[in-house]
PDB file of C-alpha atoms in Angstrom:
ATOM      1  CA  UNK A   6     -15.661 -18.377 -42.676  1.00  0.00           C
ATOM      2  CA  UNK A   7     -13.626 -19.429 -45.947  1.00  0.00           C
ATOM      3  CA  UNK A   8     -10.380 -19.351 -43.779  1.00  0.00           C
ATOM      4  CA  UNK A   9     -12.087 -21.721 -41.143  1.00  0.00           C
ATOM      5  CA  UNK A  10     -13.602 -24.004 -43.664  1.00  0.00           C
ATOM      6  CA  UNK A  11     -10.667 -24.138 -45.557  1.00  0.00           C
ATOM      7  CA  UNK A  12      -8.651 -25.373 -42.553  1.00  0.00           C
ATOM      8  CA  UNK A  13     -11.322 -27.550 -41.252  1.00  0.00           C
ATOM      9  CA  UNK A  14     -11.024 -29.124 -44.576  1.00  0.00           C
ATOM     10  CA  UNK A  15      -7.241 -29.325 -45.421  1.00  0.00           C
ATOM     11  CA  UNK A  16      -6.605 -30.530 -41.809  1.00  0.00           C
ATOM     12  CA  UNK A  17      -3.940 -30.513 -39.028  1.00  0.00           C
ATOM     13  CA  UNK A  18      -1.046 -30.903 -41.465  1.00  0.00           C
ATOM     14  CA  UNK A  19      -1.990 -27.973 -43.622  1.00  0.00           C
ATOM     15  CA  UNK A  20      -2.494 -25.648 -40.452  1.00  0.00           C
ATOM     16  CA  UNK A  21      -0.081 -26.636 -38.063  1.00  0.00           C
ATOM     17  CA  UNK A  22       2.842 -26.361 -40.989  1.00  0.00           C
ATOM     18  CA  UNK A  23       2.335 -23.538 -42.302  1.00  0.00           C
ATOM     19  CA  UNK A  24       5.211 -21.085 -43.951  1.00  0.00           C
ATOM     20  CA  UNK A  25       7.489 -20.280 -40.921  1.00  0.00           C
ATOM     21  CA  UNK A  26       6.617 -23.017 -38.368  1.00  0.00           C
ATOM     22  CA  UNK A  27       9.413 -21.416 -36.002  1.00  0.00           C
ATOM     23  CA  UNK A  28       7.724 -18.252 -35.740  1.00  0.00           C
ATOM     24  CA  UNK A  29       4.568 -19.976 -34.907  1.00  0.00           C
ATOM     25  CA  UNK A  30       5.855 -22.288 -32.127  1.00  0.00           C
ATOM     26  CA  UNK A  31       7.178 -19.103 -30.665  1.00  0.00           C
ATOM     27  CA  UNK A  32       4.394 -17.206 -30.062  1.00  0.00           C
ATOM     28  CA  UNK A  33       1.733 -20.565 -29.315  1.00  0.00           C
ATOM     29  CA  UNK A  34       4.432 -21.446 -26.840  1.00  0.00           C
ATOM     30  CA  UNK A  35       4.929 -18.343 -25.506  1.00  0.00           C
ATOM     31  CA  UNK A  36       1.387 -17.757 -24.662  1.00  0.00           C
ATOM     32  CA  UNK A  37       0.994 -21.324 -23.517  1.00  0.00           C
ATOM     33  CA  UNK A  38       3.711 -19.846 -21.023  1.00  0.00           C
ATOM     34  CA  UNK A  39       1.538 -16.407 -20.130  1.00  0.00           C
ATOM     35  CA  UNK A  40      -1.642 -18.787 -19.966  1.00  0.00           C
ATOM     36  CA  UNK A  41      -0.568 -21.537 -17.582  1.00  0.00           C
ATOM     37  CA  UNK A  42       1.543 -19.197 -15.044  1.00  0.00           C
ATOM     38  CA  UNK A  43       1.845 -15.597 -13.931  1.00  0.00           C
ATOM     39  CA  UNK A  44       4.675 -13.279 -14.749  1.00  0.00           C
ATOM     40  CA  UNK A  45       6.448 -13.812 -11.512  1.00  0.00           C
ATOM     41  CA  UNK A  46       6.127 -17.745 -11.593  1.00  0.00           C
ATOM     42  CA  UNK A  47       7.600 -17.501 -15.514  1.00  0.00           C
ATOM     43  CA  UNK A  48      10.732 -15.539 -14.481  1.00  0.00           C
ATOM     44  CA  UNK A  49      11.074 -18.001 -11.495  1.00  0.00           C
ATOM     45  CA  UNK A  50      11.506 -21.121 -14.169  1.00  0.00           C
ATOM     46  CA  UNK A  51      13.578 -18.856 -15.560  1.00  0.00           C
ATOM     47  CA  UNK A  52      15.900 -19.050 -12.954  1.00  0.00           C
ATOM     48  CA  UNK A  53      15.599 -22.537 -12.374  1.00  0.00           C
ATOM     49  CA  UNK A  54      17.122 -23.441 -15.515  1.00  0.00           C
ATOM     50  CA  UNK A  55      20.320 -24.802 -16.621  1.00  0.00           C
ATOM     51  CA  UNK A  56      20.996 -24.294 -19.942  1.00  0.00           C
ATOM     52  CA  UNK A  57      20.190 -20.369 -21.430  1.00  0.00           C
ATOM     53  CA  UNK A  58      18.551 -21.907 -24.333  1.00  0.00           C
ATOM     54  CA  UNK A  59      15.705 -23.325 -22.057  1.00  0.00           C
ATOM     55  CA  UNK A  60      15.006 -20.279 -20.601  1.00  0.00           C
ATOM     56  CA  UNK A  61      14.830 -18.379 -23.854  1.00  0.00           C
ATOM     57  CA  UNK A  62      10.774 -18.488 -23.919  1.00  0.00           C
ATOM     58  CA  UNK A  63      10.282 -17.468 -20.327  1.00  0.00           C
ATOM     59  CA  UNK A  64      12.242 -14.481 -20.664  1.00  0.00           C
ATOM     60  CA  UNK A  65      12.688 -12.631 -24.244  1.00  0.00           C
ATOM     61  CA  UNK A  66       9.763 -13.762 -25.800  1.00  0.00           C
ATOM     62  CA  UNK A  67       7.296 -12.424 -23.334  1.00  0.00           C
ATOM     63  CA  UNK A  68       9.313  -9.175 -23.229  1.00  0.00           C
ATOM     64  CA  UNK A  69       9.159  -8.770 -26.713  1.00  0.00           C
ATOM     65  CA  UNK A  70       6.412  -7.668 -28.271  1.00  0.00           C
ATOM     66  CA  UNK A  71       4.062  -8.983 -24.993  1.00  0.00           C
ATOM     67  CA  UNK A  72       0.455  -7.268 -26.266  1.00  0.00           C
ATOM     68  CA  UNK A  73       0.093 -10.141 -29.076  1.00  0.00           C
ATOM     69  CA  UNK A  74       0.767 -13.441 -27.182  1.00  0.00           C
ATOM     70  CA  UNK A  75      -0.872 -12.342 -24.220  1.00  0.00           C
ATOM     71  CA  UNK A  76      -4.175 -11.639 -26.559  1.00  0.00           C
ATOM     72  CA  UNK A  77      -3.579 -15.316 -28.425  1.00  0.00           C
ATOM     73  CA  UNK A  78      -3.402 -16.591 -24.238  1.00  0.00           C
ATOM     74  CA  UNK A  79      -7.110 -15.541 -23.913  1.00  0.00           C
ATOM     75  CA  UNK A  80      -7.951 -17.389 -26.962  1.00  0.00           C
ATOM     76  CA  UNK A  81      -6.526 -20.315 -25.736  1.00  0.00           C
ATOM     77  CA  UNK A  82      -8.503 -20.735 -23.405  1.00  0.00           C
ATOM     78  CA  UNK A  83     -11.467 -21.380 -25.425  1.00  0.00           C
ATOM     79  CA  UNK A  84     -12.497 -25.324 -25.940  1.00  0.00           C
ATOM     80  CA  UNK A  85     -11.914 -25.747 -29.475  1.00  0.00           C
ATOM     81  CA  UNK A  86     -10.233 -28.304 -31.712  1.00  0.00           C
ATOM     82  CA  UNK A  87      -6.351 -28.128 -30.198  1.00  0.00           C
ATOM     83  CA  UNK A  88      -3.901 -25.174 -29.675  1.00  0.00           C
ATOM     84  CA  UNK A  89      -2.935 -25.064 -33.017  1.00  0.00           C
ATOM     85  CA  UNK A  90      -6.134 -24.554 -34.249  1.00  0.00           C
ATOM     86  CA  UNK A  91      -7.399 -22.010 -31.822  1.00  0.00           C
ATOM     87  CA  UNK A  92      -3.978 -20.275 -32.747  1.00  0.00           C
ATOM     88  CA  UNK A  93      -5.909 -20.676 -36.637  1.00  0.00           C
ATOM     89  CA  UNK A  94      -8.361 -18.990 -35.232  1.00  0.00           C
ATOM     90  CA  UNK A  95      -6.638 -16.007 -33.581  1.00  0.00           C
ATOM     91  CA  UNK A  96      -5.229 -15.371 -36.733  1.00  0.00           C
ATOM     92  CA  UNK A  97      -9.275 -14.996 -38.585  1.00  0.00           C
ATOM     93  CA  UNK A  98      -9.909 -12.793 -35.772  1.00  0.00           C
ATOM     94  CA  UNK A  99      -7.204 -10.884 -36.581  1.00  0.00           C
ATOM     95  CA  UNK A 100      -8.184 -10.865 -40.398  1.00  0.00           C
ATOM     96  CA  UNK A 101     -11.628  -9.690 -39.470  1.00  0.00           C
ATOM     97  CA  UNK A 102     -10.223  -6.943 -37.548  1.00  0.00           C
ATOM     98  CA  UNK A 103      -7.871  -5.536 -41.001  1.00  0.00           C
ATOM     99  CA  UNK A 104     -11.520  -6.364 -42.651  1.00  0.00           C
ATOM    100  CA  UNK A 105     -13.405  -3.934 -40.272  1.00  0.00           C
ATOM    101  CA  UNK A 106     -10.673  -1.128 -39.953  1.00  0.00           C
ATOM    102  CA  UNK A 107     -10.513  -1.383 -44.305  1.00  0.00           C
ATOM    103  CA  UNK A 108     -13.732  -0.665 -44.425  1.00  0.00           C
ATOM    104  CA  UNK A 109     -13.787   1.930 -42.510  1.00  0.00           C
ATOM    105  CA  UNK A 110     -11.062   4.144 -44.072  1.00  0.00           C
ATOM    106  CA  UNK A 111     -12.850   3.633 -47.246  1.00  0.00           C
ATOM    107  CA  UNK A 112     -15.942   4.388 -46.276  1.00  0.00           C
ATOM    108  CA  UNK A 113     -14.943   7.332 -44.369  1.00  0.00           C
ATOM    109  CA  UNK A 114     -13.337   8.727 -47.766  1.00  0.00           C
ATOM    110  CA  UNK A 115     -16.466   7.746 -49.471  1.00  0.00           C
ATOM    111  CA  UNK A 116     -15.450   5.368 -51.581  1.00  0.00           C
ATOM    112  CA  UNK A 117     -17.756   2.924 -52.955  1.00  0.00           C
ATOM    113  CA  UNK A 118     -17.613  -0.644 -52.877  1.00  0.00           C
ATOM    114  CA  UNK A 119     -16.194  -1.142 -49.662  1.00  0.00           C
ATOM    115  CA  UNK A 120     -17.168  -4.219 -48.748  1.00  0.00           C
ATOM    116  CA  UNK A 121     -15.373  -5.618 -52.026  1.00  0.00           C
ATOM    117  CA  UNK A 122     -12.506  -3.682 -51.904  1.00  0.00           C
ATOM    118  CA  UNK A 123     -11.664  -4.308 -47.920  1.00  0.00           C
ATOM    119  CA  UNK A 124     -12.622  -8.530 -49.295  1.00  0.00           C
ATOM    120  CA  UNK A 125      -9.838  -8.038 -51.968  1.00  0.00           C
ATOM    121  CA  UNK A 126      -7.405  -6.345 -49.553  1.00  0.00           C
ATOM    122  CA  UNK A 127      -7.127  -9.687 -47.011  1.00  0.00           C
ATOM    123  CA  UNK A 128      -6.990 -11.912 -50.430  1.00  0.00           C
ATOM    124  CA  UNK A 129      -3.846  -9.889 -52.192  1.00  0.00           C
ATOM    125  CA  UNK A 130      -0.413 -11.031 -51.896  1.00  0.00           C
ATOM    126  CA  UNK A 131       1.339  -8.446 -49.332  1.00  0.00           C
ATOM    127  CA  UNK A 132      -1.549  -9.367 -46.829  1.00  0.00           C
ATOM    128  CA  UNK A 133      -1.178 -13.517 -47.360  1.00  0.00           C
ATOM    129  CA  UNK A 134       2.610 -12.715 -47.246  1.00  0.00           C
ATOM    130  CA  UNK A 135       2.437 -11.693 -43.577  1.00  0.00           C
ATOM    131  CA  UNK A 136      -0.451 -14.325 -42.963  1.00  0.00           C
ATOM    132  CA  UNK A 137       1.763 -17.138 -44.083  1.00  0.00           C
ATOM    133  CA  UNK A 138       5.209 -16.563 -42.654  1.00  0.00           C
ATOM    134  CA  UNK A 139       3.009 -15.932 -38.898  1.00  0.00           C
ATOM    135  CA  UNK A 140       3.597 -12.573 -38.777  1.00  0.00           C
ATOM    136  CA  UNK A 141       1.548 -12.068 -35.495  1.00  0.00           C
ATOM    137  CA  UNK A 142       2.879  -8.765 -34.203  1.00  0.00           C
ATOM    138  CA  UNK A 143       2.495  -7.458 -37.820  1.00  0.00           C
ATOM    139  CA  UNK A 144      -0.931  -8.590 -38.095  1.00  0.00           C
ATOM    140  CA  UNK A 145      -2.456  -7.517 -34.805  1.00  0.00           C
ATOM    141  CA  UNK A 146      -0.456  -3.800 -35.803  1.00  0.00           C
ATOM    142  CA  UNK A 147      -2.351  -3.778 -39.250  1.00  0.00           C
ATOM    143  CA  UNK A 148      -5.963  -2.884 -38.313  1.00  0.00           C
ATOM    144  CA  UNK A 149      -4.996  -0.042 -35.914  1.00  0.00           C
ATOM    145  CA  UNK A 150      -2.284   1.231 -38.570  1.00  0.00           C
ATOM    146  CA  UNK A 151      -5.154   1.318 -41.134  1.00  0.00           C
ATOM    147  CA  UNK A 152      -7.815   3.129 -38.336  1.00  0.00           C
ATOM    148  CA  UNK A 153      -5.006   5.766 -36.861  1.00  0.00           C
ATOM    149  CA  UNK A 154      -4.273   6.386 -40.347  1.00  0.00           C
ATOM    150  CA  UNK A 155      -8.155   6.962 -41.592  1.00  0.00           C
ATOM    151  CA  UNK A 156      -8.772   8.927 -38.350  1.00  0.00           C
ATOM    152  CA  UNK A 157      -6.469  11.731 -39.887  1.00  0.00           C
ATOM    153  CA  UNK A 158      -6.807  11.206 -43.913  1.00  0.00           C
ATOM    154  CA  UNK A 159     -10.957  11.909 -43.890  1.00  0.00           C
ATOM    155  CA  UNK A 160     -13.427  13.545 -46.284  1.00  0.00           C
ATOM    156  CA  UNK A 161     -13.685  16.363 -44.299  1.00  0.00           C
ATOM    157  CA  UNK A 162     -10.239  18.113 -45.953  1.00  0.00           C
ATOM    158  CA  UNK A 163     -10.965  21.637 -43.837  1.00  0.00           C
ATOM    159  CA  UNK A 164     -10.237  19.827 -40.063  1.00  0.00           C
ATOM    160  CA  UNK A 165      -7.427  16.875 -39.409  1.00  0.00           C
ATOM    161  CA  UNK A 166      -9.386  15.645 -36.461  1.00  0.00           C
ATOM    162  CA  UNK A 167     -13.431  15.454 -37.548  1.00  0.00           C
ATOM    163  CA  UNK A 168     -14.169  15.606 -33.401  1.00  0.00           C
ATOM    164  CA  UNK A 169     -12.478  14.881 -30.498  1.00  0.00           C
ATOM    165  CA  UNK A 170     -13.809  11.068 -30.031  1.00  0.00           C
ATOM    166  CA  UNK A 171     -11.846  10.634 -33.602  1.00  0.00           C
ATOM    167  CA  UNK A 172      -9.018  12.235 -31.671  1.00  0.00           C
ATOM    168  CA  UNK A 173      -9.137   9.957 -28.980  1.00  0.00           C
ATOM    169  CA  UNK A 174      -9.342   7.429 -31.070  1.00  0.00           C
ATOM    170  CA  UNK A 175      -6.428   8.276 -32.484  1.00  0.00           C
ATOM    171  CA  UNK A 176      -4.221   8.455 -30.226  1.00  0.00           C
ATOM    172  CA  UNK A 177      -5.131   4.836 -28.872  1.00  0.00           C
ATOM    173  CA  UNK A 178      -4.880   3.487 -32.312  1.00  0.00           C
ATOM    174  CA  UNK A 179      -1.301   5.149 -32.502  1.00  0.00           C
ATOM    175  CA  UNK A 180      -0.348   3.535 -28.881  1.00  0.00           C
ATOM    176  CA  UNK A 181      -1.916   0.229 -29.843  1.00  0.00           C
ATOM    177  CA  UNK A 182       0.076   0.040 -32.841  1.00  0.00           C
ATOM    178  CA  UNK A 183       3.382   1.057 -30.883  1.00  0.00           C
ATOM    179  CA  UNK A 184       2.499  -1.472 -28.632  1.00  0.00           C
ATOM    180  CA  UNK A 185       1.818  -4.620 -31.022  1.00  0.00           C
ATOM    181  CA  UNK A 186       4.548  -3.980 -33.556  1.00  0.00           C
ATOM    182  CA  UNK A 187       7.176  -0.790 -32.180  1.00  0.00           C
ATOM    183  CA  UNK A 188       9.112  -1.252 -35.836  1.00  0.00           C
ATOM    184  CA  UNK A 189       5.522  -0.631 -37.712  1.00  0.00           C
ATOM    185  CA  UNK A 190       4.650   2.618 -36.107  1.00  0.00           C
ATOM    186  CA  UNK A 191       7.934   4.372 -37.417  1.00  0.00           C
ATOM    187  CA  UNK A 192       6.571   3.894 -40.549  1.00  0.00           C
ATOM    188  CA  UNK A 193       2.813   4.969 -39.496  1.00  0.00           C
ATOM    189  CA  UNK A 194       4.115   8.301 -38.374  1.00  0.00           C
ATOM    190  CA  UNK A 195       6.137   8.892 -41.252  1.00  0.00           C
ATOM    191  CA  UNK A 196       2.943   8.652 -43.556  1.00  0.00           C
ATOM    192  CA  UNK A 197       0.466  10.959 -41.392  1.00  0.00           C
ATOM    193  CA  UNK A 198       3.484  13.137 -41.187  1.00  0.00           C
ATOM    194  CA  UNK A 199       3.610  12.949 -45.235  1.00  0.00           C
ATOM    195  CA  UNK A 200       0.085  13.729 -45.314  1.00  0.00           C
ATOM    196  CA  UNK A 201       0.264  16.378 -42.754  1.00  0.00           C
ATOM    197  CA  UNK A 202       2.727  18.548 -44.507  1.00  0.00           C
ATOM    198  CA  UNK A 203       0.496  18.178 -47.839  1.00  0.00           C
ATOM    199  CA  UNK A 204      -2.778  19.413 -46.125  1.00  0.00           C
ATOM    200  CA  UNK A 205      -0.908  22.136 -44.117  1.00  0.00           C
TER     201      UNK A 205
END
């Protein structure tokens, strides 16, 4: 809600130039390009195209890194405002998700004060970092890095896994985050495997 209201209230030219405008008319464009034809029908334009350049979005864009503008093309759908606002919106949703998944891993290691903490977390300066240079892939990666990671680092210090749902859980977290953000999950490995070879 305070990210909404504080884009209804600054307006188009606070949310439509934001830190890295480039980065942002790549991905709205790109899943303008997933939401208006189908994946055979893109690479056809691609074809039909002079000039490399043009072609650019059809073709490396929706190859790279897919799972994140083909979400955002769903949300464009909705009736709301303009593009550039749902794509505002996108982005909350994908706040609320790091919101939900930071409770969680504190709450599973029983720390108090969750609900502050996790409301601190999507305020500090890392997190509005990746918010404000559009950082989709990053931020879509974030709440499954922070739920694979709590599924393994619980309370419970005698069993990695608590049961296998957790496990399962897991291991679509750890996909999910491969999926949204390959150069992220390098990095999520190395830490369970840190944390591993302490608790073994």
């Amino acid at each position: 809600s305070i990210f909404i209201i504080f884009f209804l209230v600054k307006g188009e030219q606070f949310y439509i130039f934001r830190g890295n405008h480039h980065d942002s008319i790549n991905y709205l464009s790109t899943a303008l390009t997933i939401k208006d034809f189908n994946y055979s029908e893109i690479f056809q334009l691609r074809n039909s195209n002079i000039f490399h350049s043009e072609s650019y979005i059809y073709t490396g864009d929706i190859i790279f890194r897919p799972l994140v503008k083909l979400i955002l093309s769903f949300f464009l759908n909705l009736h709301i405002e303009n593009y550039f606002f749902l794509y505002c919106i996108f982005k909350v949703f994908l706040i609320c998700n790091i919101f939900i998944s930071c409770r969680f891993f504190l709450n599973n290691l029983s720390i108090k004060n969750s609900y502050v903490y996790s409301f601190i977390f999507i305020f500090s300066f890392w997190f509005l970092y990746i918010l404000e240079i559009d950082a989709l892939s990053h931020l879509a990666s974030y709440s499954f890095f922070i739920l694979g990671t709590s599924f393994v680092i619980n309370k419970n210090n005698q069993k990695i896994f608590l049961n296998k749902d957790n496990e399962m859980l897991f291991l679509l977290s750890s996909v999910l985050v491969l999926l949204f953000y390959s150069e992220i999950f390098l990095i999520y490995i190395y830490v369970i495997l840190i944390f591993l070879f302490f608790h073994l």
